[in-house]
Amino acid sequence: MATQTPRDLAHGIVEFRMPPAPPNAFRQKHLLAIDVLSPDDISQILDAAARFKDLTSRGREISQALRGRTIVNLFFENSTRTRMSFEVAGRRLGAEVVNFDVSNSSVKKGESLLDTVETVESLGAHYVVMRHPSSGAPDFLASRINASIINAGDGLHEHPTQALLDALTIREALGRLEGLRVAIIGDALHSRVARSNIHCLSKMGARLTLIGPRTLLPDAFASLAPGVSICHDLREGLALGGGVDVVYILRIQFERLRANLAASLGEYRRQFGMDIDRLAWAGRDAIVLHPGPVNRGVEITDELLAHPRCRVRDQVAHGVAVRTAVLSLIEGARRYA
Amino acid sequence: MPSTLIRGARVIDPSRGSDAPADILIEDGRIARIGPAPQTAPADRTIDAAGLVACPGFIDLHVHFREPGGEASETIATGAASAAAGGFTRVFCMPNTRPACDSPLVVRYMLDRAQQACGVHVHPIGAVSLGQLGKELTDFGALKHAGVLALSDDGRPVESAEIMRCALEGARETGLVIFDHAEDLALTGDGVMHEGAVSIRLGLHGIPRESEATIVARDCALSRLTGGRLHICHVSNAQSVEAIRLFKQAGAPVTAEVSPHHLVLTDARVRRYDTHAKMKPPLCEDADRLALLAALEDGTIDCIATDHAPHSPASKATTFDAAPFGILGLETAFPVLHSEFVASGRWTLAFLIEHLTDAPARVMGRDLRTLGGDAGRAWGTLAAGSAADITLIDPDREFTYAAPADGGFPIRSRSRNSPWAGERFTGMVVATIVGGAVVHSADGRIAPPAAAPAEAVR
């Protein structure tokens, strides 16, 4: 005999009586890339994340907006922090969270991404949080599935929630994003974090300087978004406009060094490694960010990591708030759709 | 064989520099008479071609029919039907089949399969190296004896300059042409699209222009050294055009082709990871596209070839980096180029037809043409006495490139990997005639072939 579970009931109620969407409502059904968001979309996510952070810090409960929803975490690449913070965010909002363990699944045996999509659909997923080594894999899935796709990192393309939590960290520390000068140091070519940050900060009115060796920083990056410039000298780049406000250090990937795309590790450290002395080349109150995990002593020294102007801990702390905001805003957009 | 009279067409035959109304009388599969209407010669059958253009059947120097080994994507029968639907009466099949076309045995197999297809002339291209592995040259003489007119390792480059030098020496000995897929695999690396602003934005590994251009320059230099005939396939960018121009001026025996997609599209067409815009060489930027157009117009590039590369829907339904390289070309070549360059007034219709007929015939050269199984019959011409390979075009007819269910005409290729699916075009191939027999018709006035060959032979 078919019985209605509380889940079904909750589902039915929210689906049945929705007031019309307010004109400025968040309308994104997926989070595929920052590239396709508007500045207003980004502001709404940051504002919601700030509210969630405030509620949590005051020990308050948040509304169970995702009760009855199923989130599938579909990670084709290893990730601890990102997957866990999505999981915590989903549970706080009342959703069921299923971790699809790719390493033990038939994907390893040659099952295609399309087959995986069908498996996920059959689980009744409303949300798929996805990390995949191929750029564009979330776009591929979004065009073939009813669930909302949240990109947790695709190839070299984007890592939208990382950029959003970075933006929240900067906004909180410096009070604004508009008009700031941000330096991003390192291997932009192979960094999805860099691409998402460039789009996000540019849309919010910041000016960006990308700093790194020519092999890892092609000129075409300057055309990625308005207000982006390129500099191959660390000191010159950090000192731009009287000193940058934010120093964003990318993780160096050792396999790129082996592929002759950068000089030796020692040479890279000499040219682009950040320490407390070099922070003086930036603006007087400049803050330091790093997406983690950190290669200590390579792109950033231990001393700089422990420096009061280093906001890496805030970044980590903002992960859950931003992912909670993304899930709840998309849930709203799904209901109004 | 019954005689046929094609009445009332505007006949465009660039090989004879003619563009005038004329009737065409076909007897014994050949053009018996061609002249101004009205013509009184009695014929068993009359095709009313009023309002249509009649021209020599198109020739495509570059197709992939996937047989043997890749029949899920295309067979020689479906490929030939696709050619007929696109107005092509003669095609050259690249040897990257499984097994590769590197022996007289495979050549014979393909010719045998072609016999059972709709009638379009199918020329297997022999592999340059055994298994296309780039290590050991194939037996050029034996391949030529089996019916091969050109040699290529297309799908892959000939990596070693020394092997390419030897191949060009062999081409000189045998009189065959080397069709060159020019690519430096080391520079291509993991690249899946043109290296530029779009690849940076999408986070896809880029292929620099120099991956093609450096090998174009290398092989042109080797062609000049050896005197071996070299034909550069699917030229895609401005740098390669410069290299070809330089070596042609220096007298190297080099020709070149360009594909419709490189003349019409740029890397922006990749949009959000559309695998139907993924091919090798990749779509480059607008400056490259304009350089290719100028090169075709000034003769640096000799002809148009489609690089028809079928891939099954399943293989293209994946992430951009995992999808195979290549798109369909035969059924869209004429309408795409006609809509883009003739309807807009940049080219005359005769210019387009020339580069699909007489120009590829000249690339192959007279000696090879007479070897091609039609001894004594010319290709790409409607001169009296030549084979009656004729394409009928309605230049004003608009149609949608889509399946009948979506408002179009049957798509004859077994695959669907086209960037132009669902698009509307002006200028349509309405019938194709090979050796006097109608092999394709989309016009109610012209009786289609008795059985749809694509269905008849599997």
PDB file of N, CA, C and O in Angstrom, chain A residues 156-200:
ATOM      1  N   LEU A 156      39.944  22.525 -16.205  1.00  0.00           N
ATOM      2  CA  LEU A 156      40.633  23.804 -16.037  1.00  0.00           C
ATOM      3  C   LEU A 156      39.635  24.951 -16.097  1.00  0.00           C
ATOM      4  O   LEU A 156      40.020  26.116 -16.115  1.00  0.00           O
ATOM      5  N   HIS A 157      38.344  24.619 -16.151  1.00  0.00           N
ATOM      6  CA  HIS A 157      37.350  25.635 -16.499  1.00  0.00           C
ATOM      7  C   HIS A 157      36.973  26.530 -15.320  1.00  0.00           C
ATOM      8  O   HIS A 157      37.423  27.663 -15.251  1.00  0.00           O
ATOM      9  N   GLU A 158      36.176  26.019 -14.385  1.00  0.00           N
ATOM     10  CA  GLU A 158      35.731  26.890 -13.287  1.00  0.00           C
ATOM     11  C   GLU A 158      35.543  26.100 -11.991  1.00  0.00           C
ATOM     12  O   GLU A 158      35.365  24.878 -11.996  1.00  0.00           O
ATOM     13  N   HIS A 159      35.553  26.834 -10.901  1.00  0.00           N
ATOM     14  CA  HIS A 159      35.242  26.311  -9.579  1.00  0.00           C
ATOM     15  C   HIS A 159      34.441  27.413  -8.886  1.00  0.00           C
ATOM     16  O   HIS A 159      34.957  28.157  -8.052  1.00  0.00           O
ATOM     17  N   PRO A 160      33.167  27.558  -9.278  1.00  0.00           N
ATOM     18  CA  PRO A 160      32.403  28.755  -8.906  1.00  0.00           C
ATOM     19  C   PRO A 160      32.285  28.976  -7.401  1.00  0.00           C
ATOM     20  O   PRO A 160      32.424  30.117  -6.938  1.00  0.00           O
ATOM     21  N   THR A 161      32.007  27.929  -6.617  1.00  0.00           N
ATOM     22  CA  THR A 161      31.782  28.191  -5.190  1.00  0.00           C
ATOM     23  C   THR A 161      33.067  28.636  -4.499  1.00  0.00           C
ATOM     24  O   THR A 161      33.023  29.376  -3.517  1.00  0.00           O
ATOM     25  N   GLN A 162      34.218  28.206  -5.000  1.00  0.00           N
ATOM     26  CA  GLN A 162      35.489  28.692  -4.440  1.00  0.00           C
ATOM     27  C   GLN A 162      35.593  30.205  -4.636  1.00  0.00           C
ATOM     28  O   GLN A 162      35.922  30.952  -3.712  1.00  0.00           O
ATOM     29  N   ALA A 163      35.284  30.673  -5.858  1.00  0.00           N
ATOM     30  CA  ALA A 163      35.382  32.112  -6.124  1.00  0.00           C
ATOM     31  C   ALA A 163      34.385  32.892  -5.269  1.00  0.00           C
ATOM     32  O   ALA A 163      34.677  34.003  -4.815  1.00  0.00           O
ATOM     33  N   LEU A 164      33.203  32.307  -5.046  1.00  0.00           N
ATOM     34  CA  LEU A 164      32.194  33.002  -4.247  1.00  0.00           C
ATOM     35  C   LEU A 164      32.636  33.117  -2.795  1.00  0.00           C
ATOM     36  O   LEU A 164      32.457  34.163  -2.165  1.00  0.00           O
ATOM     37  N   LEU A 165      33.233  32.050  -2.254  1.00  0.00           N
ATOM     38  CA  LEU A 165      33.670  32.150  -0.856  1.00  0.00           C
ATOM     39  C   LEU A 165      34.895  33.071  -0.745  1.00  0.00           C
ATOM     40  O   LEU A 165      35.070  33.754   0.272  1.00  0.00           O
ATOM     41  N   ASP A 166      35.699  33.118  -1.802  1.00  0.00           N
ATOM     42  CA  ASP A 166      36.813  34.077  -1.815  1.00  0.00           C
ATOM     43  C   ASP A 166      36.273  35.508  -1.812  1.00  0.00           C
ATOM     44  O   ASP A 166      36.762  36.377  -1.081  1.00  0.00           O
ATOM     45  N   ALA A 167      35.250  35.744  -2.646  1.00  0.00           N
ATOM     46  CA  ALA A 167      34.679  37.090  -2.731  1.00  0.00           C
ATOM     47  C   ALA A 167      34.063  37.489  -1.390  1.00  0.00           C
ATOM     48  O   ALA A 167      34.197  38.636  -0.949  1.00  0.00           O
ATOM     49  N   LEU A 168      33.400  36.533  -0.736  1.00  0.00           N
ATOM     50  CA  LEU A 168      32.815  36.834   0.579  1.00  0.00           C
ATOM     51  C   LEU A 168      33.914  37.188   1.580  1.00  0.00           C
ATOM     52  O   LEU A 168      33.780  38.142   2.371  1.00  0.00           O
ATOM     53  N   THR A 169      35.007  36.450   1.531  1.00  0.00           N
ATOM     54  CA  THR A 169      36.132  36.698   2.439  1.00  0.00           C
ATOM     55  C   THR A 169      36.705  38.102   2.220  1.00  0.00           C
ATOM     56  O   THR A 169      36.972  38.847   3.179  1.00  0.00           O
ATOM     57  N   ILE A 170      36.875  38.472   0.945  1.00  0.00           N
ATOM     58  CA  ILE A 170      37.444  39.788   0.642  1.00  0.00           C
ATOM     59  C   ILE A 170      36.473  40.898   1.065  1.00  0.00           C
ATOM     60  O   ILE A 170      36.853  41.888   1.694  1.00  0.00           O
ATOM     61  N   ARG A 171      35.186  40.687   0.733  1.00  0.00           N
ATOM     62  CA  ARG A 171      34.197  41.712   1.044  1.00  0.00           C
ATOM     63  C   ARG A 171      34.115  41.941   2.558  1.00  0.00           C
ATOM     64  O   ARG A 171      34.004  43.064   3.030  1.00  0.00           O
ATOM     65  N   GLU A 172      34.195  40.840   3.307  1.00  0.00           N
ATOM     66  CA  GLU A 172      34.119  40.950   4.752  1.00  0.00           C
ATOM     67  C   GLU A 172      35.345  41.661   5.329  1.00  0.00           C
ATOM     68  O   GLU A 172      35.232  42.510   6.222  1.00  0.00           O
ATOM     69  N   ALA A 173      36.513  41.342   4.755  1.00  0.00           N
ATOM     70  CA  ALA A 173      37.756  41.905   5.291  1.00  0.00           C
ATOM     71  C   ALA A 173      37.916  43.374   4.920  1.00  0.00           C
ATOM     72  O   ALA A 173      38.400  44.172   5.725  1.00  0.00           O
ATOM     73  N   LEU A 174      37.527  43.735   3.683  1.00  0.00           N
ATOM     74  CA  LEU A 174      37.813  45.082   3.198  1.00  0.00           C
ATOM     75  C   LEU A 174      36.546  45.916   2.998  1.00  0.00           C
ATOM     76  O   LEU A 174      36.624  47.067   2.590  1.00  0.00           O
ATOM     77  N   GLY A 175      35.389  45.327   3.241  1.00  0.00           N
ATOM     78  CA  GLY A 175      34.148  46.091   3.207  1.00  0.00           C
ATOM     79  C   GLY A 175      33.536  46.268   1.836  1.00  0.00           C
ATOM     80  O   GLY A 175      32.430  46.789   1.719  1.00  0.00           O
ATOM     81  N   ARG A 176      34.220  45.881   0.804  1.00  0.00           N
ATOM     82  CA  ARG A 176      33.689  46.077  -0.554  1.00  0.00           C
ATOM     83  C   ARG A 176      34.495  45.236  -1.541  1.00  0.00           C
ATOM     84  O   ARG A 176      35.554  44.702  -1.174  1.00  0.00           O
ATOM     85  N   LEU A 177      33.997  45.149  -2.775  1.00  0.00           N
ATOM     86  CA  LEU A 177      34.744  44.507  -3.873  1.00  0.00           C
ATOM     87  C   LEU A 177      35.029  45.532  -4.974  1.00  0.00           C
ATOM     88  O   LEU A 177      36.077  45.517  -5.609  1.00  0.00           O
ATOM     89  N   GLU A 178      34.077  46.436  -5.166  1.00  0.00           N
ATOM     90  CA  GLU A 178      34.188  47.414  -6.245  1.00  0.00           C
ATOM     91  C   GLU A 178      35.412  48.299  -6.041  1.00  0.00           C
ATOM     92  O   GLU A 178      35.652  48.799  -4.932  1.00  0.00           O
ATOM     93  N   GLY A 179      36.160  48.479  -7.112  1.00  0.00           N
ATOM     94  CA  GLY A 179      37.304  49.386  -7.061  1.00  0.00           C
ATOM     95  C   GLY A 179      38.553  48.792  -6.450  1.00  0.00           C
ATOM     96  O   GLY A 179      39.605  49.438  -6.467  1.00  0.00           O
ATOM     97  N   LEU A 180      38.465  47.567  -5.922  1.00  0.00           N
ATOM     98  CA  LEU A 180      39.673  46.964  -5.341  1.00  0.00           C
ATOM     99  C   LEU A 180      40.638  46.541  -6.436  1.00  0.00           C
ATOM    100  O   LEU A 180      40.246  46.256  -7.563  1.00  0.00           O
ATOM    101  N   ARG A 181      41.907  46.473  -6.034  1.00  0.00           N
ATOM    102  CA  ARG A 181      42.924  45.946  -6.936  1.00  0.00           C
ATOM    103  C   ARG A 181      43.368  44.585  -6.401  1.00  0.00           C
ATOM    104  O   ARG A 181      43.784  44.477  -5.248  1.00  0.00           O
ATOM    105  N   VAL A 182      43.223  43.554  -7.235  1.00  0.00           N
ATOM    106  CA  VAL A 182      43.525  42.188  -6.800  1.00  0.00           C
ATOM    107  C   VAL A 182      44.621  41.610  -7.680  1.00  0.00           C
ATOM    108  O   VAL A 182      44.533  41.684  -8.907  1.00  0.00           O
ATOM    109  N   ALA A 183      45.652  41.055  -7.049  1.00  0.00           N
ATOM    110  CA  ALA A 183      46.698  40.346  -7.800  1.00  0.00           C
ATOM    111  C   ALA A 183      46.478  38.844  -7.631  1.00  0.00           C
ATOM    112  O   ALA A 183      46.242  38.370  -6.519  1.00  0.00           O
ATOM    113  N   ILE A 184      46.512  38.107  -8.733  1.00  0.00           N
ATOM    114  CA  ILE A 184      46.429  36.638  -8.677  1.00  0.00           C
ATOM    115  C   ILE A 184      47.758  36.094  -9.182  1.00  0.00           C
ATOM    116  O   ILE A 184      48.164  36.382 -10.309  1.00  0.00           O
ATOM    117  N   ILE A 185      48.432  35.339  -8.315  1.00  0.00           N
ATOM    118  CA  ILE A 185      49.804  34.919  -8.617  1.00  0.00           C
ATOM    119  C   ILE A 185      49.855  33.418  -8.893  1.00  0.00           C
ATOM    120  O   ILE A 185      49.334  32.633  -8.092  1.00  0.00           O
ATOM    121  N   GLY A 186      50.491  33.047 -10.017  1.00  0.00           N
ATOM    122  CA  GLY A 186      50.764  31.626 -10.241  1.00  0.00           C
ATOM    123  C   GLY A 186      50.310  31.111 -11.592  1.00  0.00           C
ATOM    124  O   GLY A 186      50.292  31.837 -12.586  1.00  0.00           O
ATOM    125  N   ASP A 187      49.936  29.834 -11.594  1.00  0.00           N
ATOM    126  CA  ASP A 187      49.618  29.100 -12.824  1.00  0.00           C
ATOM    127  C   ASP A 187      48.145  29.295 -13.191  1.00  0.00           C
ATOM    128  O   ASP A 187      47.315  28.427 -12.947  1.00  0.00           O
ATOM    129  N   ALA A 188      47.845  30.443 -13.798  1.00  0.00           N
ATOM    130  CA  ALA A 188      46.456  30.710 -14.181  1.00  0.00           C
ATOM    131  C   ALA A 188      45.999  29.750 -15.274  1.00  0.00           C
ATOM    132  O   ALA A 188      44.846  29.313 -15.290  1.00  0.00           O
ATOM    133  N   LEU A 189      46.905  29.378 -16.170  1.00  0.00           N
ATOM    134  CA  LEU A 189      46.531  28.563 -17.329  1.00  0.00           C
ATOM    135  C   LEU A 189      45.827  27.278 -16.900  1.00  0.00           C
ATOM    136  O   LEU A 189      44.836  26.881 -17.495  1.00  0.00           O
ATOM    137  N   HIS A 190      46.353  26.640 -15.870  1.00  0.00           N
ATOM    138  CA  HIS A 190      45.788  25.350 -15.458  1.00  0.00           C
ATOM    139  C   HIS A 190      44.887  25.479 -14.229  1.00  0.00           C
ATOM    140  O   HIS A 190      44.645  24.484 -13.550  1.00  0.00           O
ATOM    141  N   SER A 191      44.408  26.662 -13.941  1.00  0.00           N
ATOM    142  CA  SER A 191      43.655  26.874 -12.705  1.00  0.00           C
ATOM    143  C   SER A 191      42.200  27.253 -12.948  1.00  0.00           C
ATOM    144  O   SER A 191      41.901  28.316 -13.489  1.00  0.00           O
ATOM    145  N   ARG A 192      41.291  26.381 -12.508  1.00  0.00           N
ATOM    146  CA  ARG A 192      39.873  26.724 -12.571  1.00  0.00           C
ATOM    147  C   ARG A 192      39.522  27.736 -11.486  1.00  0.00           C
ATOM    148  O   ARG A 192      38.598  28.523 -11.653  1.00  0.00           O
ATOM    149  N   VAL A 193      40.277  27.717 -10.397  1.00  0.00           N
ATOM    150  CA  VAL A 193      40.056  28.712  -9.343  1.00  0.00           C
ATOM    151  C   VAL A 193      40.361  30.108  -9.892  1.00  0.00           C
ATOM    152  O   VAL A 193      39.603  31.061  -9.667  1.00  0.00           O
ATOM    153  N   ALA A 194      41.450  30.219 -10.653  1.00  0.00           N
ATOM    154  CA  ALA A 194      41.803  31.530 -11.219  1.00  0.00           C
ATOM    155  C   ALA A 194      40.703  32.019 -12.149  1.00  0.00           C
ATOM    156  O   ALA A 194      40.272  33.172 -12.064  1.00  0.00           O
ATOM    157  N   ARG A 195      40.214  31.139 -13.040  1.00  0.00           N
ATOM    158  CA  ARG A 195      39.189  31.584 -13.993  1.00  0.00           C
ATOM    159  C   ARG A 195      37.930  32.058 -13.269  1.00  0.00           C
ATOM    160  O   ARG A 195      37.370  33.100 -13.595  1.00  0.00           O
ATOM    161  N   SER A 196      37.468  31.296 -12.291  1.00  0.00           N
ATOM    162  CA  SER A 196      36.247  31.704 -11.588  1.00  0.00           C
ATOM    163  C   SER A 196      36.465  33.015 -10.835  1.00  0.00           C
ATOM    164  O   SER A 196      35.594  33.880 -10.816  1.00  0.00           O
ATOM    165  N   ASN A 197      37.633  33.167 -10.221  1.00  0.00           N
ATOM    166  CA  ASN A 197      37.915  34.407  -9.497  1.00  0.00           C
ATOM    167  C   ASN A 197      38.016  35.604 -10.429  1.00  0.00           C
ATOM    168  O   ASN A 197      37.548  36.700 -10.091  1.00  0.00           O
ATOM    169  N   ILE A 198      38.618  35.396 -11.591  1.00  0.00           N
ATOM    170  CA  ILE A 198      38.731  36.505 -12.546  1.00  0.00           C
ATOM    171  C   ILE A 198      37.335  36.982 -12.942  1.00  0.00           C
ATOM    172  O   ILE A 198      37.032  38.177 -12.910  1.00  0.00           O
ATOM    173  N   HIS A 199      36.458  36.035 -13.298  1.00  0.00           N
ATOM    174  CA  HIS A 199      35.096  36.427 -13.696  1.00  0.00           C
ATOM    175  C   HIS A 199      34.357  37.093 -12.537  1.00  0.00           C
ATOM    176  O   HIS A 199      33.710  38.124 -12.708  1.00  0.00           O
ATOM    177  N   CYS A 200      34.461  36.483 -11.357  1.00  0.00           N
ATOM    178  CA  CYS A 200      33.689  36.960 -10.213  1.00  0.00           C
ATOM    179  C   CYS A 200      34.124  38.374  -9.817  1.00  0.00           C
ATOM    180  O   CYS A 200      33.299  39.284  -9.693  1.00  0.00           O
TER     181      CYS A 200
END
